[in-house]
Coordinates of C-alpha atoms in Angstrom, one line a residue:
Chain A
X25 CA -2.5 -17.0 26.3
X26 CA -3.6 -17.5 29.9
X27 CA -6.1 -15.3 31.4
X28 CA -6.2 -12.9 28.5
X29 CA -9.7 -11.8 29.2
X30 CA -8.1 -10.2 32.0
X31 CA -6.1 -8.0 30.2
X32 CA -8.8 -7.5 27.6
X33 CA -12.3 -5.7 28.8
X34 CA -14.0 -8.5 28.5
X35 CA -16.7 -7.6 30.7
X36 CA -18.5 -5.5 28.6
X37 CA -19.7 -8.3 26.8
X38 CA -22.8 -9.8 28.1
X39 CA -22.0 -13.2 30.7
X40 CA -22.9 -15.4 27.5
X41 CA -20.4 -13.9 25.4
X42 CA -17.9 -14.0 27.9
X43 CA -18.6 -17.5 28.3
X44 CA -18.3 -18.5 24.8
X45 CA -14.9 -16.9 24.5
X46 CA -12.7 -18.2 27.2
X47 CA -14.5 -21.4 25.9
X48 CA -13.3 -20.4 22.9
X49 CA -10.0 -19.6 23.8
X50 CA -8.9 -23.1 26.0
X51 CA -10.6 -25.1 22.8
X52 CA -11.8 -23.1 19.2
X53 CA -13.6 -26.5 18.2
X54 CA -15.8 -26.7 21.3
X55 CA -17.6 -23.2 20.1
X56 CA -19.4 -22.3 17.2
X57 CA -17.1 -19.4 15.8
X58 CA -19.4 -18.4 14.1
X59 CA -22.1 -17.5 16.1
X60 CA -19.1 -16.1 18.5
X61 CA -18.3 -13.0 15.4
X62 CA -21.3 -11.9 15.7
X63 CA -22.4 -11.9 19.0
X64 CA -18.6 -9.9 19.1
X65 CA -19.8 -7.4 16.2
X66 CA -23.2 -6.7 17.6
X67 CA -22.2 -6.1 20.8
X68 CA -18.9 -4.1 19.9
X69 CA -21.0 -1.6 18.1
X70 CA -23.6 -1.2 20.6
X71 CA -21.1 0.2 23.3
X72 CA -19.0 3.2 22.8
X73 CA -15.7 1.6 24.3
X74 CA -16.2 -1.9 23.1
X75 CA -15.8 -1.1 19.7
X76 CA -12.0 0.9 20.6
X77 CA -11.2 -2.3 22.1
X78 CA -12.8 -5.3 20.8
X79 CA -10.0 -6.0 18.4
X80 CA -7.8 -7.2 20.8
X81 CA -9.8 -10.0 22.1
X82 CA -10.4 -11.0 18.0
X83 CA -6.8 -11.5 17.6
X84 CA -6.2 -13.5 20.9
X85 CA -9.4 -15.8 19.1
X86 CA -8.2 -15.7 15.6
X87 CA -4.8 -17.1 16.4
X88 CA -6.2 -19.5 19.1
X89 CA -8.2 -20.8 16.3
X90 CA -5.1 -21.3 13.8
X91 CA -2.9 -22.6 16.0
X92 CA -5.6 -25.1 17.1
X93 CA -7.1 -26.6 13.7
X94 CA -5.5 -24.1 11.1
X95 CA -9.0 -22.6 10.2
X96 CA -10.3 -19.3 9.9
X97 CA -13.7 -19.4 10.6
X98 CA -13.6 -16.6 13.3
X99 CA -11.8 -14.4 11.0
X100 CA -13.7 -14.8 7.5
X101 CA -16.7 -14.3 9.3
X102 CA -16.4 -11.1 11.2
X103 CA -14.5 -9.6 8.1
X104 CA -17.3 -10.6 6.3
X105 CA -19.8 -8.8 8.7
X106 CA -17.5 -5.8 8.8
X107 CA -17.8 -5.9 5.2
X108 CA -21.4 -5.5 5.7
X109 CA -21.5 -2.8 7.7
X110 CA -18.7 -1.2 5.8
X111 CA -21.0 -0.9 2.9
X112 CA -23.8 0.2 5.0
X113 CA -22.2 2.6 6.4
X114 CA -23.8 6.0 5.1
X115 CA -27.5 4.5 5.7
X116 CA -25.9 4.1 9.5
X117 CA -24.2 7.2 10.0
X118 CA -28.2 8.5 8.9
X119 CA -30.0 6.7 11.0
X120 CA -27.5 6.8 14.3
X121 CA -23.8 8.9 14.4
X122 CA -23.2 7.3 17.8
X123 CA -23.7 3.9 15.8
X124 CA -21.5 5.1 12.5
X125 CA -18.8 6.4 14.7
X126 CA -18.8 2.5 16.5
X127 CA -18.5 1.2 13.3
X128 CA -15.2 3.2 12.4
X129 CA -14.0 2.5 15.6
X130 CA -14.4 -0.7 15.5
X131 CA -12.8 -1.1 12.0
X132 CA -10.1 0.6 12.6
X133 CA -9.5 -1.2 15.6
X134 CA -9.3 -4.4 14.4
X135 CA -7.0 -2.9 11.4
X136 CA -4.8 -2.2 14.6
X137 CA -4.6 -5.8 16.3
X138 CA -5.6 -8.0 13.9
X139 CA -2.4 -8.4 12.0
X140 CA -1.4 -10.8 9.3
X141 CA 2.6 -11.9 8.9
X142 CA 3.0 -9.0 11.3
X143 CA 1.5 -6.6 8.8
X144 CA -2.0 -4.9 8.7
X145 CA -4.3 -6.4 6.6
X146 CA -3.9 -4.6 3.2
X147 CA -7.7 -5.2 2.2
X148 CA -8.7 -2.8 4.8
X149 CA -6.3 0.1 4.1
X150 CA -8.9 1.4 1.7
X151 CA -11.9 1.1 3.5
X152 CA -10.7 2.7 6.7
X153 CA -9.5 5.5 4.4
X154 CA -12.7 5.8 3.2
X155 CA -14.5 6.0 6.5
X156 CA -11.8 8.9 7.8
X157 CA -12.5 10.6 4.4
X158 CA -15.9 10.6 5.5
X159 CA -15.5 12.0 8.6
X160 CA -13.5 14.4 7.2
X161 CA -16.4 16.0 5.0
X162 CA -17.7 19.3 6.0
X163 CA -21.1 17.8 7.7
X164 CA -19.3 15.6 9.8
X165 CA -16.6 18.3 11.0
X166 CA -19.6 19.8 12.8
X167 CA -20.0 17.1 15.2
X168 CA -17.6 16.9 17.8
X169 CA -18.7 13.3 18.2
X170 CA -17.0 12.1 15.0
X171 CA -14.1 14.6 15.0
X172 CA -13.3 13.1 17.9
X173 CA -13.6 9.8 16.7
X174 CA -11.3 10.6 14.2
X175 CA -8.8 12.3 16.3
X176 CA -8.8 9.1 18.1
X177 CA -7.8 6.5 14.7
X178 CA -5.5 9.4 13.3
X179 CA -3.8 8.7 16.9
X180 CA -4.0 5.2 17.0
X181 CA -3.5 4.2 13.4
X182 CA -2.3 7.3 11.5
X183 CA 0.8 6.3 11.1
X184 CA 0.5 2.6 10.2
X185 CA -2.1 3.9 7.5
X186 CA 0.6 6.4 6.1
X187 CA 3.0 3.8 5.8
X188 CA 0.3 1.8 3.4
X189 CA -0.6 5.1 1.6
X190 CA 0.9 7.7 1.6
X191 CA -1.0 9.8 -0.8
X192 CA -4.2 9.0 0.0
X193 CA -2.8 10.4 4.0
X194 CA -2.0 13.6 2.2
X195 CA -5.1 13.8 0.7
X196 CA -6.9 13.7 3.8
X197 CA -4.9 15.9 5.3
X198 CA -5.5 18.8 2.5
X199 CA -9.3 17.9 3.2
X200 CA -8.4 18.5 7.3
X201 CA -6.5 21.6 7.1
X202 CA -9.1 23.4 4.8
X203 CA -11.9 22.5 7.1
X204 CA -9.2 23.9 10.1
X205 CA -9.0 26.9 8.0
X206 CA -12.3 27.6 5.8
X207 CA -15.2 26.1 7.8
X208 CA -16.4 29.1 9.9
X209 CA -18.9 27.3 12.2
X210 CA -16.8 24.9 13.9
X211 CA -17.0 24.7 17.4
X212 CA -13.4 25.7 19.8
X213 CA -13.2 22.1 20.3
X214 CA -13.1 21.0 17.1
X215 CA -10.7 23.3 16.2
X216 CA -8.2 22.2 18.8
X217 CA -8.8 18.5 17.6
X218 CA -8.0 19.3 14.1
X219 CA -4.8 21.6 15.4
X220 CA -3.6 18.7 17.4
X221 CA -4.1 15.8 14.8
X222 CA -2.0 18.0 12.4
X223 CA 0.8 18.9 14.5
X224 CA 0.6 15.3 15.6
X225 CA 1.3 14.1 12.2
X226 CA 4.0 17.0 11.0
X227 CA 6.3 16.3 13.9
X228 CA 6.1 12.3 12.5
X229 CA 3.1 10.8 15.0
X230 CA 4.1 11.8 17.7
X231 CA 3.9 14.9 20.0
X232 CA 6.1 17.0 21.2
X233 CA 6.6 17.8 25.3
X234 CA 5.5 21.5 23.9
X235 CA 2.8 20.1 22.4
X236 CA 1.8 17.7 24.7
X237 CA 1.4 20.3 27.3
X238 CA -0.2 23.0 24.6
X239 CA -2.7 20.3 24.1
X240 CA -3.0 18.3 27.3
X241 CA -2.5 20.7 30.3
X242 CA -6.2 21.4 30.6
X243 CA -7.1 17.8 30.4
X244 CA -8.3 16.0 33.7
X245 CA -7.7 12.3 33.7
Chain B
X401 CA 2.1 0.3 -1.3
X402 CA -1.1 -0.4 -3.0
X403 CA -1.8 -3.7 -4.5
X404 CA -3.6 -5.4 -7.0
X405 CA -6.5 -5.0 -5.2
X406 CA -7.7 -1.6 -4.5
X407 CA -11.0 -1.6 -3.0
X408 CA -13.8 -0.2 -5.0
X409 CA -13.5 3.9 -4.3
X410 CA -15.7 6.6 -5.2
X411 CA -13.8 7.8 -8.1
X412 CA -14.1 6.5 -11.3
X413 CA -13.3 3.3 -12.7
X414 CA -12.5 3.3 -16.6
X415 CA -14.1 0.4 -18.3
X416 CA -11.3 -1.7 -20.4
X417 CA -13.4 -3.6 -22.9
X418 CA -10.7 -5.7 -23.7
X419 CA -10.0 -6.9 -20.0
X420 CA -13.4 -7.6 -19.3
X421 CA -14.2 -9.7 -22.7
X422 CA -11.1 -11.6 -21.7
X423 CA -12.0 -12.8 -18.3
X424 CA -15.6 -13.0 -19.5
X425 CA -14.6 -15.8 -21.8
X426 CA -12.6 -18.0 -19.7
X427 CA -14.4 -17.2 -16.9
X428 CA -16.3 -21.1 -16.8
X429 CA -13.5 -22.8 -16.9
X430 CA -10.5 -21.1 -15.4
X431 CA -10.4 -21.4 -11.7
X432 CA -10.0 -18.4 -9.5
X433 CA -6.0 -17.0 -9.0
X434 CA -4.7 -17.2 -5.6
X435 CA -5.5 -13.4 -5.0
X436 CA -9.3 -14.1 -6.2
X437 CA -9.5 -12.5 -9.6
X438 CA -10.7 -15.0 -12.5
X439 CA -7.8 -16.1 -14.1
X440 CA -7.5 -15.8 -18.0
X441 CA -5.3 -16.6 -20.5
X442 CA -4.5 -12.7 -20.6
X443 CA -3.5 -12.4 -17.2
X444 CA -1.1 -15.1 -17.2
X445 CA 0.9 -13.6 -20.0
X446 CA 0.3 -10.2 -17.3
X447 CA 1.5 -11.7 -14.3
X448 CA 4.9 -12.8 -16.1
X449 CA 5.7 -8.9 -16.2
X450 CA 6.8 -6.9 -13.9
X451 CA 4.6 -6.3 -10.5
X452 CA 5.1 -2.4 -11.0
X453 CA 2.7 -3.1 -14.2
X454 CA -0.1 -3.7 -11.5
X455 CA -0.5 -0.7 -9.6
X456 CA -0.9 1.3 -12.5
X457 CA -3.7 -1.0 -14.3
X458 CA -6.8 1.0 -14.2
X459 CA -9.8 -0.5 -12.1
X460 CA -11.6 -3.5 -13.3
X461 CA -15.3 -2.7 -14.3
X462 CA -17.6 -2.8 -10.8
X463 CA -20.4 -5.2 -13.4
X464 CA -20.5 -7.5 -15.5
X465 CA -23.3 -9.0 -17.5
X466 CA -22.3 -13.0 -18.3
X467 CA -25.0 -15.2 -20.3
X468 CA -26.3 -16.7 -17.7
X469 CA -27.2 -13.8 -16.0
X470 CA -30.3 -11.9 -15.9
X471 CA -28.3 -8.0 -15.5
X472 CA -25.6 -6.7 -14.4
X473 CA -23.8 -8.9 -11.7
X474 CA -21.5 -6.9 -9.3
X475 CA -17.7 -8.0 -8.6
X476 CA -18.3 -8.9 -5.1
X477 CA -14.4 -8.5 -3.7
X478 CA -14.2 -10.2 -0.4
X479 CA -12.6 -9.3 2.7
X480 CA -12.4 -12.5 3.8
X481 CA -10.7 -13.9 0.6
X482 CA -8.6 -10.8 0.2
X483 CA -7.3 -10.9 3.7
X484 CA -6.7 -14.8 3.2
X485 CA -4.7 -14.1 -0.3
X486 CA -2.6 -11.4 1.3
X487 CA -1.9 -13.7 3.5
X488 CA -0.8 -16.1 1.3
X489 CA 0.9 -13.6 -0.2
X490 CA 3.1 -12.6 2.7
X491 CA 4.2 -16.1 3.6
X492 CA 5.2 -16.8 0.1
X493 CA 7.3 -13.7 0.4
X494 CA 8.6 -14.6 3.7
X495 CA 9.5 -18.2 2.5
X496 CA 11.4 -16.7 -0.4
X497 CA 13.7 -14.3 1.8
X498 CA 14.6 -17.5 4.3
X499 CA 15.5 -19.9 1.0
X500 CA 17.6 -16.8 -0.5
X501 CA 19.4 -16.8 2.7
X502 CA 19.6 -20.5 2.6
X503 CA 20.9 -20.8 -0.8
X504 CA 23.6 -18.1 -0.3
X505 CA 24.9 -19.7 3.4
X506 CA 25.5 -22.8 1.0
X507 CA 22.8 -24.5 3.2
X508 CA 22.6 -27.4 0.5
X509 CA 25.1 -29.9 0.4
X510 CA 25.9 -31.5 -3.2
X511 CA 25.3 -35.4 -2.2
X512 CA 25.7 -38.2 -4.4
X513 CA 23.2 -39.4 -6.6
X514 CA 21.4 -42.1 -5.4
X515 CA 19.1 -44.0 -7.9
X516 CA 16.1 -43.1 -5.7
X517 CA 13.0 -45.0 -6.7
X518 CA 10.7 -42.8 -5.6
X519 CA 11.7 -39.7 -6.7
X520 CA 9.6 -37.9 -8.8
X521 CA 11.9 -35.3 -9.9
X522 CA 13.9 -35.8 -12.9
X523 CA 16.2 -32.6 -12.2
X524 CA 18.3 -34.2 -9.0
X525 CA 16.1 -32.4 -6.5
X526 CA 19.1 -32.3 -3.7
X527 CA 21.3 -30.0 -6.0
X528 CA 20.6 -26.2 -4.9
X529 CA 19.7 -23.6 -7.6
X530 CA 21.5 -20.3 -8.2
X531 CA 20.9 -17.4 -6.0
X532 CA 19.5 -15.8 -9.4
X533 CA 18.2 -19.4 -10.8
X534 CA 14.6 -19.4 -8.5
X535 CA 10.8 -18.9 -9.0
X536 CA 10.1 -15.8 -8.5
X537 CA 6.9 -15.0 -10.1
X538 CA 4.1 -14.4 -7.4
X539 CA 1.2 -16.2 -8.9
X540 CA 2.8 -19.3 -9.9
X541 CA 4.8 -18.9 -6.5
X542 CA 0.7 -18.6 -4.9
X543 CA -0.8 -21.0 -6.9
X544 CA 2.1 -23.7 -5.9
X545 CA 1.9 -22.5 -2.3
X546 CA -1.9 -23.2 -2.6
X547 CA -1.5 -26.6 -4.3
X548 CA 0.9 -27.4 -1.2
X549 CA -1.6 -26.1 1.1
X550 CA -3.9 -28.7 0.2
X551 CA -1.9 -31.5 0.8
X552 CA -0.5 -30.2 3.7
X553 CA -3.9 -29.9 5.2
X554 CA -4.6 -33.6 5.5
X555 CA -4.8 -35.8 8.0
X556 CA -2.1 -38.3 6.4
X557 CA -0.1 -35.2 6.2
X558 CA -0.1 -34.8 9.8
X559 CA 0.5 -37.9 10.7
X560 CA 3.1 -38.3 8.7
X561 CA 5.1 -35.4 10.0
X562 CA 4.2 -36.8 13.6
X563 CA 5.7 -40.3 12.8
X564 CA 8.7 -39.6 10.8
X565 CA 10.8 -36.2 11.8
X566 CA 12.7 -35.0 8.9
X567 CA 16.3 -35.7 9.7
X568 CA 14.7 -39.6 9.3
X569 CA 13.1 -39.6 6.7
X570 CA 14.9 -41.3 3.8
X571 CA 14.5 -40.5 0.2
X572 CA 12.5 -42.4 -2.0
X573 CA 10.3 -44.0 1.2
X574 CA 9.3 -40.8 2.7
X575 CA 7.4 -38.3 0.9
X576 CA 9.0 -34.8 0.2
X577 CA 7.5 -32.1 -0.3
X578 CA 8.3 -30.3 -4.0
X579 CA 10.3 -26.9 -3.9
X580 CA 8.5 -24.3 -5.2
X581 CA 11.3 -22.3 -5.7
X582 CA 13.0 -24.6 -8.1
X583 CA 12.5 -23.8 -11.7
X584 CA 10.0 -26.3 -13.5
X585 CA 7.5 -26.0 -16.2
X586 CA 3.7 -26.7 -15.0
X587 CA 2.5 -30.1 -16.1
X588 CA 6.0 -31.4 -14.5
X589 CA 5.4 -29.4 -11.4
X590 CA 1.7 -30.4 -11.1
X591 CA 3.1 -34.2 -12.0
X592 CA 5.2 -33.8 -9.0
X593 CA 2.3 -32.4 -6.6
X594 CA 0.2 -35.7 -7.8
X595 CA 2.9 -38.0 -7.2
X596 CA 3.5 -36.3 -3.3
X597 CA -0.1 -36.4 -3.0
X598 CA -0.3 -40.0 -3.7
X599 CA 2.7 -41.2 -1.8
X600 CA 1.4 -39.3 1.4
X601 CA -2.1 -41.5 1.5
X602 CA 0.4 -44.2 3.0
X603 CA -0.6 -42.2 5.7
X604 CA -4.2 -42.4 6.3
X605 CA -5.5 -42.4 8.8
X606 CA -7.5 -46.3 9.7
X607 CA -10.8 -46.8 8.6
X608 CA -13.7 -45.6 10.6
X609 CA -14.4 -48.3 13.7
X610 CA -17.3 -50.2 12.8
X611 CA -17.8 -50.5 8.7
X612 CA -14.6 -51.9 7.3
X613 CA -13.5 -53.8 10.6
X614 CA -16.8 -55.1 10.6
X615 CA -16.9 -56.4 7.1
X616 CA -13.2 -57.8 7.8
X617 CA -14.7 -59.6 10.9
X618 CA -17.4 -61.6 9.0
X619 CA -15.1 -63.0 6.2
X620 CA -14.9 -66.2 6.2
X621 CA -11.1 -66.8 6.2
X622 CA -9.6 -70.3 5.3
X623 CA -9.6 -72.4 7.9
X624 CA -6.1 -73.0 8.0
X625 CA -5.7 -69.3 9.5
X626 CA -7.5 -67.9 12.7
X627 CA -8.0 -64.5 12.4
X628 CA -4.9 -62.9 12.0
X629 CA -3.6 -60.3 14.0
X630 CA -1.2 -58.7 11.1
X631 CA -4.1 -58.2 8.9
X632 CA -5.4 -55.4 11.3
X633 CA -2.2 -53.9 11.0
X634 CA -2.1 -53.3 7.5
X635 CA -4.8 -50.4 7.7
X636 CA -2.3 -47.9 7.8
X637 CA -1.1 -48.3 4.8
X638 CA -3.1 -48.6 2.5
X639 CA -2.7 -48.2 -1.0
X640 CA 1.0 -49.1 -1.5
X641 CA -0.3 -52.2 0.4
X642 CA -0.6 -54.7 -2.5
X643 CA 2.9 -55.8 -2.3
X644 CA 3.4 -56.1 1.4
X645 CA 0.7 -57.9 2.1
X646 CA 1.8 -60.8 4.4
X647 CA 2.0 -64.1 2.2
X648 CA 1.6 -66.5 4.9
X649 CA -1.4 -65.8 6.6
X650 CA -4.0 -67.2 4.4
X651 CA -3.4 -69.5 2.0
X652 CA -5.5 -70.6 -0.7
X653 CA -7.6 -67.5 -0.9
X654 CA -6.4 -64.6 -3.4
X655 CA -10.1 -63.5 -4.5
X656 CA -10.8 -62.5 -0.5
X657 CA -7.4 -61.1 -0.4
X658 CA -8.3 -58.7 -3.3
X659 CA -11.4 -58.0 -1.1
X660 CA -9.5 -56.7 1.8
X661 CA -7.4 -55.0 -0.4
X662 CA -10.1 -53.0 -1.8
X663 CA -11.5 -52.4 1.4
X664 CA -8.3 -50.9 2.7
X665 CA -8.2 -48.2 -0.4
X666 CA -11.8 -47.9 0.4

């Protein structure tokens, strides 16, 4: 694991933080784990592309921490503060939808990386569910912030999340393709989100060349 | 592929009376099951079914009013412990897959019984099972994994693993650790887990510079023996000590001998 704060955006994090993990990272007992989780969480769901990417850096610390003294401090704790903020979630998404749609982000980012035996954690099938159900309701199609946002974890963990559940996928898709086809006061954008996700998921997570240039011509890089 | 635990959702839960009186009862005195849920007598007798039975089991209540408690108490589920016992979970899973394997490539080699003195196992433990003759019941495959865990995560335990590699290790000296795939009932497994526990302490680490050294230091050994180099070398092993203690370094002096003896298990 040399150098993986290179690969890993690292430098989002403020110069303490980055500190304390490539401390963390030659030697977990010479850092307080800890303290380390939730410097990680509070930063993560401060900054719009920390949270999409954060998880990557938890793994590289959660099994640098295994390996090392067979703990998991690092782990228990930020599942523990995601478990928090899980359960805070509507009060959140009320007080901030930039902060909420961190949150989900970050969640189902570290559903993504943070793999146990090579599987995702089952304990957080559910919850990211419920957060993408959420998103799914009626008041939140009207923000193009969080249809975006979950656009994005449909894309990055749709089909992982199938493969857990599938009927809670379906059910969530019913709830996508009435507010595609019902809702009248969605904005163009939305509406091409939504098309994309569910073509995305009929032709099996992925997308077709059509699609992909139905979809993407437009897009600048 | 939903599991026991289904975190709590916004539909409804159906309150089983029955379920909840049962854990509510036992819940002092039985310890937690690997995956976290209060073990009672009623979920043992559960867990012997089939794992399809779980899925379908309708959501424990959310709250829970015990004796001691002033209201309602919620069932705080975890991530950190559910994550932990999935994890569990897989490995025991894992672990079962590479020992089928093992069995069926005829892995195990009949050998002879030896009169072992240490063994703890009264069914030869070198003869390999059926393919169809395992454990396979999760909890009691968890709770063994667990039990194994413990004395896995011990210093002796590491030491011991560094100073004897397994192709050397001969029976009845070295520890081994019990199969928790082999069929046995639960006071002779947890016998077994006792007994392993126990032998590995022969490799503790030595005591702390300073406290027992010290108080070695100032006894007053016979005078017919200068302080002996061999005694410091006995720290390792400790317990099973008593017989191999040297018998010619100090003469005349069995009460102090008993001191250092103690000391050591100290």
């Amino acid at each position: 694991m040399d150098h993986i704060w290179e690969e890993c955006k690292i430098q989002a994090f403020d110069s303490e933080t980055q500190n304390l993990i490539k401390a963390a990272l030659k030697d977990s007992s010479a850092v307080d784990l800890e303290k380390l989780s939730e410097a990680i969480v509070d930063q993560s769901l401060k900054d719009r592309s920390l949270c999409r990417d954060a998880g990557h850096i938890c793994y590289a610390l959660v099994q640098t921490e295994a390996k090392h003294s067979n703990t998991n401090v690092f782990r228990r704790n930020l599942l523990t503060r995601l478990q928090k903020e899980f359960v805070e979630r509507e009060e959140t998404r009320k007080r901030s939808v930039q902060e909420w749609v961190c949150v989900v982000s970050f969640i189902c980012n570290i559903f993504d990386y943070l793999k146990v035996n090579n599987t995702p954690m089952t304990a957080l099938v559910d919850p990211v569910y419920d957060c993408l159900f959420r998103l799914s309701q009626p008041d939140a199609l009207l923000n193009e912030e969080e249809v975006d946002c979950l656009a994005l974890q449909l894309h990055r963990v749709g089909e992982q999340l199938e493969k857990m559940n599938a009927q809670r996928m379906d059910q969530l898709f019913y709830l996508l393709r009435d507010g595609f086809l019902l809702q009248d006061n969605l904005s163009s954008m939305t509406r091409l989100l939504l098309l994309e996700v569910l073509e995305f998921r009929a032709s099996g997570w992925t997308l077709s060349a059509a699609a992909q240039r139905y979809y993407y011509s437009e897009v600048v890089d | 592929m939903s599991y026991t635990h289904k975190y709590r959702r916004d539909d409804d839960c159906k309150v089983d009376e029955n379920r909840n009186k049962g854990s509510l009862r036992w819940s002092h005195c039985r310890k937690r099951g690997a995956d976290g849920s209060v073990r009672g007598p009623q979920r043992e007798a559960e867990s012997t079914q089939s794992s399809s039975k779980r899925e379908h089991r309708p959501q424990r209540p959310e709250s829970f009013t015990t004796p001691e408690s002033e209201g309602p108490v919620s069932r705080i589920r975890n991530w950190g412990d559910e994550v932990e016992a999935d994890e569990m979970r897989t490995s025991v899973r894992r672990d079962m897959q590479r020992y089928r394997r093992r069995i069926l490539a005829g892995e195990f080699v009949q050998r002879e019984r030896k009169t072992s003195s240490g063994s703890s196992d009264s069914r030869d433990s070198r003869d390999s099972p059926a393919p169809g003759d395992i454990e396979t019941d999760e909890t009691v495959l968890m709770r063994r994994q667990k039990q194994i865990n413990y004395g896995k995560n011990t210093l002796a335990y590491d030491r011991y693993i560094k100073e004897v590699p397994k192709h050397l290790r001969k029976p009845g000296i070295h520890p081994r650790t019990p199969n928790k795939f082999k069929k046995y009932s639960r006071r002779s497994w947890d016998q077994q887990i006792k007994l392993w526990k126990v032998k590995l302490h022969a490799w503790d680490p030595p005591a702390e510079e300073g406290s027992d050294l010290q108080a070695v230091e100032d006894f007053d050994f016979d005078m017919e023996c200068s302080v002996d180099p061999e005694i410091e070398l006995q720290y390792p092993k400790s317990t099973s000590a008593s017989s191999s203690l040297p018998q010619d370094s100090c003469t005349g002096t069995p009460s102090k001998m008993m001191k250092l003896d103690e000391l050591e298990i100290a």
